[in-house]
Amino acid sequence: MSEQVAVSIRRLSKSFDGTEVLRDVDLEVNSGEVVTILGSSGSGKSTLLRCINWLEVPDRGSIHIGGIRIGIDEASGRSMSMRELAKVRARTGMVFQSLNLWPHLSVLHNVTESPIHVLGKSRREAEELAMELLEKVGMAHKKDSYPYTLSGGQKQRVAIARALAMQPQVMLFDEPTSALDPELVGEVLTVIKDLSAEGYTMVIVTHEMDFARAVSDQVVFLDKGIIIERAVPETFFTRPATERVQRFLERQN
Amino acid sequence: MTNWEIIWEARGLFLQGFLNTLVIFALSTAAAFLIGCGVLYLLEGSRPRLRVPLRIYIDVMRMLPFLILAYLLYYGLPTFGIRLDAWWAGVGALAAYHGAYFAEILRGSRVSLPPGQVEAAYAHGFTTSRMFLRLILPQLVMQSRPLLGNQLVIALKDTAFLVIITVNELTWAANSVSATYFIPTEAFVVVIGCYWLVSIVMEVAIKQAGRFGTKRGFDNV
Amino acid sequence: MDANAWSMLLEGAWTTLWISAVSIAIGVTAGLAIALIRLARLPVIEQLLVTYISLARATPLVTLTLFIFLTLPTFGINMDRSVAGIMALTLNTTAFNAEIWRAAFQNFSRDQREAALACGMTPTVCFRRIMLPQMVITSLPGLVNEMSFLIKGSPAIAVIGIVDLTRVTNRISAVTYEPLPPILAAAALYMAIIGCLVWTQRIAERKANRLAM
């Protein structure tokens, strides 16, 4: 497997209570690439994203992060222990739809918590990195505030810094603006755009079409658990190949 | 004779204690409930001068152990020439003590009652007392029934304190049987079983009341 | 009341305080342990714990204290009065604390746990660094409230002859023949102790509410 592939998904399937939500999904994300997953609600896009870091355990198929298989130990074929799993998970960073900063920690400590207690970094090193990242998402001035004092957009920007602090090989965004008031969406999307310009590898599930068009290198469309279309954004948004996507795009406008 | 046969022989004593506990419990919690409703009514309305003393009453009771109040009534009141026997001192203390807790529970749910209902009732020409009895109180009681039920269990357990001021209730029965025949284990197992039984019965009753309440729409306010 | 009476009263207050404090310390920890064990839902142990909690919550403290003090010697276990008192208070308060901790577990946000796992935390690290600190804050008001209940129930230990803040009033009035002043003084001391706890509880509630925002 080449060094350039950040995430490689092979024949991934998953059902909930007999209903198949993902069927034989193949997806490759190269380093530095931004892939956006689109689809109507219930199409399985969040499940796909949550499988990448094993928050959902798929029924079949494999996922490699930077060449390392997640969830299953390659050598023995057994499920990974929680400890081994945590190690691979640490190579991904995830931003959720729900605003779930840890409320008992200040902004700075939300960002330093995992580097110190998972990666074993020194406090000084972790704080230096955290300040750099908080600067990047424009939240450095709030470093000593507690989450309850922040707006939704600010919380989400800190959550991005928290995920970046693990220096992940890929960033996963699960509808990061869906829980926000409309006027707060922009500030979060701007931060994500900046990250893409800096060359971060990202997989994004979103409903913001203009944003997806501007930020993606590759757009993937999921329908009933199957990828029915993948293209560069220009093609996807102007000349969709399937009728299903045409109807989807019409409804968005 | 086995120990359990001795217990069976002494059943009269247990029964007497159990009945006494039940009577004390029923009488004092009924009185406490009335006190709680009365205090709530007085807090509701027109007499602002009563508000401070009533708050003090509630807060003092909530900061005192029950036994201290029982001591005050049993050992303290004779100083003023009022001599209650242990039984009445116990019932009085239980009623006064748990009345304050009932009042506080009802007050807590009164605060969350939407003010629109009260205004609507006044607009319909209800007097304060009719509105309180017909509209407010039933809702508060149904809404706070888990807390009221919990308070009933606490009141039941507080009746056992009365053995210390020499009331012949259920715990006294166990104590005297165990002192006479030296079989504390069996005697107390029986008595603890009785307390357990009564609390479970109350728990089930509160749940049934809850079902009735839901049917009557009390949960949708 | 003379100086001697006051010093006896304070001694009684000290007895109440230290016996309660020991019981609270054991009870809070044991309650957490029980809540943790119940998470595993082990078949027989789960039923035993449920029965224990139900029984302990229904048994009056006076009855429990007498039971322990009178029964254990028949099994050849002889113990100090204060140990028996501490055992009774602990058995009682542990059951309530276990329920408080369990509620904190059950209400813990799934989203926050997922965020921690996604950051590469193992479940152990997540429990220690993310869950436990928050559970302490959310449970604290309930735990402090339970401490007030324990202090209010602590006169039960007088029934086996421990001279606590309540029973000491009998001792004093046996000398002075004036029961009212020592009882009132004891009441004032209880109000001071429980007042402190109520005040702590309010502060704890404010902190917990902030966490929930």
Coordinates of N, CA, C and O in Angstrom, one line a residue, chain C residues 16 35 123 128 175 197:
Chain C
T16 N -20.7 12.8 67.4 CA -21.5 12.8 66.3 C -20.8 13.1 65.0 O -20.9 12.4 64.0
A35 N -21.9 1.0 42.5 CA -22.4 1.5 41.2 C -21.5 0.9 40.1 O -22.1 0.6 39.0
P123 N -10.9 3.1 27.3 CA -12.0 3.3 28.2 C -11.6 3.7 29.6 O -12.2 4.4 30.3
R128 N -11.3 7.8 33.9 CA -10.5 8.5 34.9 C -10.5 10.0 34.6 O -10.6 10.8 35.5
V175 N -28.1 16.0 85.6 CA -27.4 16.7 86.7 C -28.2 18.0 87.0 O -28.4 18.4 88.2
L197 N -23.7 22.2 55.7 CA -23.9 21.2 54.6 C -24.8 21.8 53.5 O -24.6 21.7 52.3

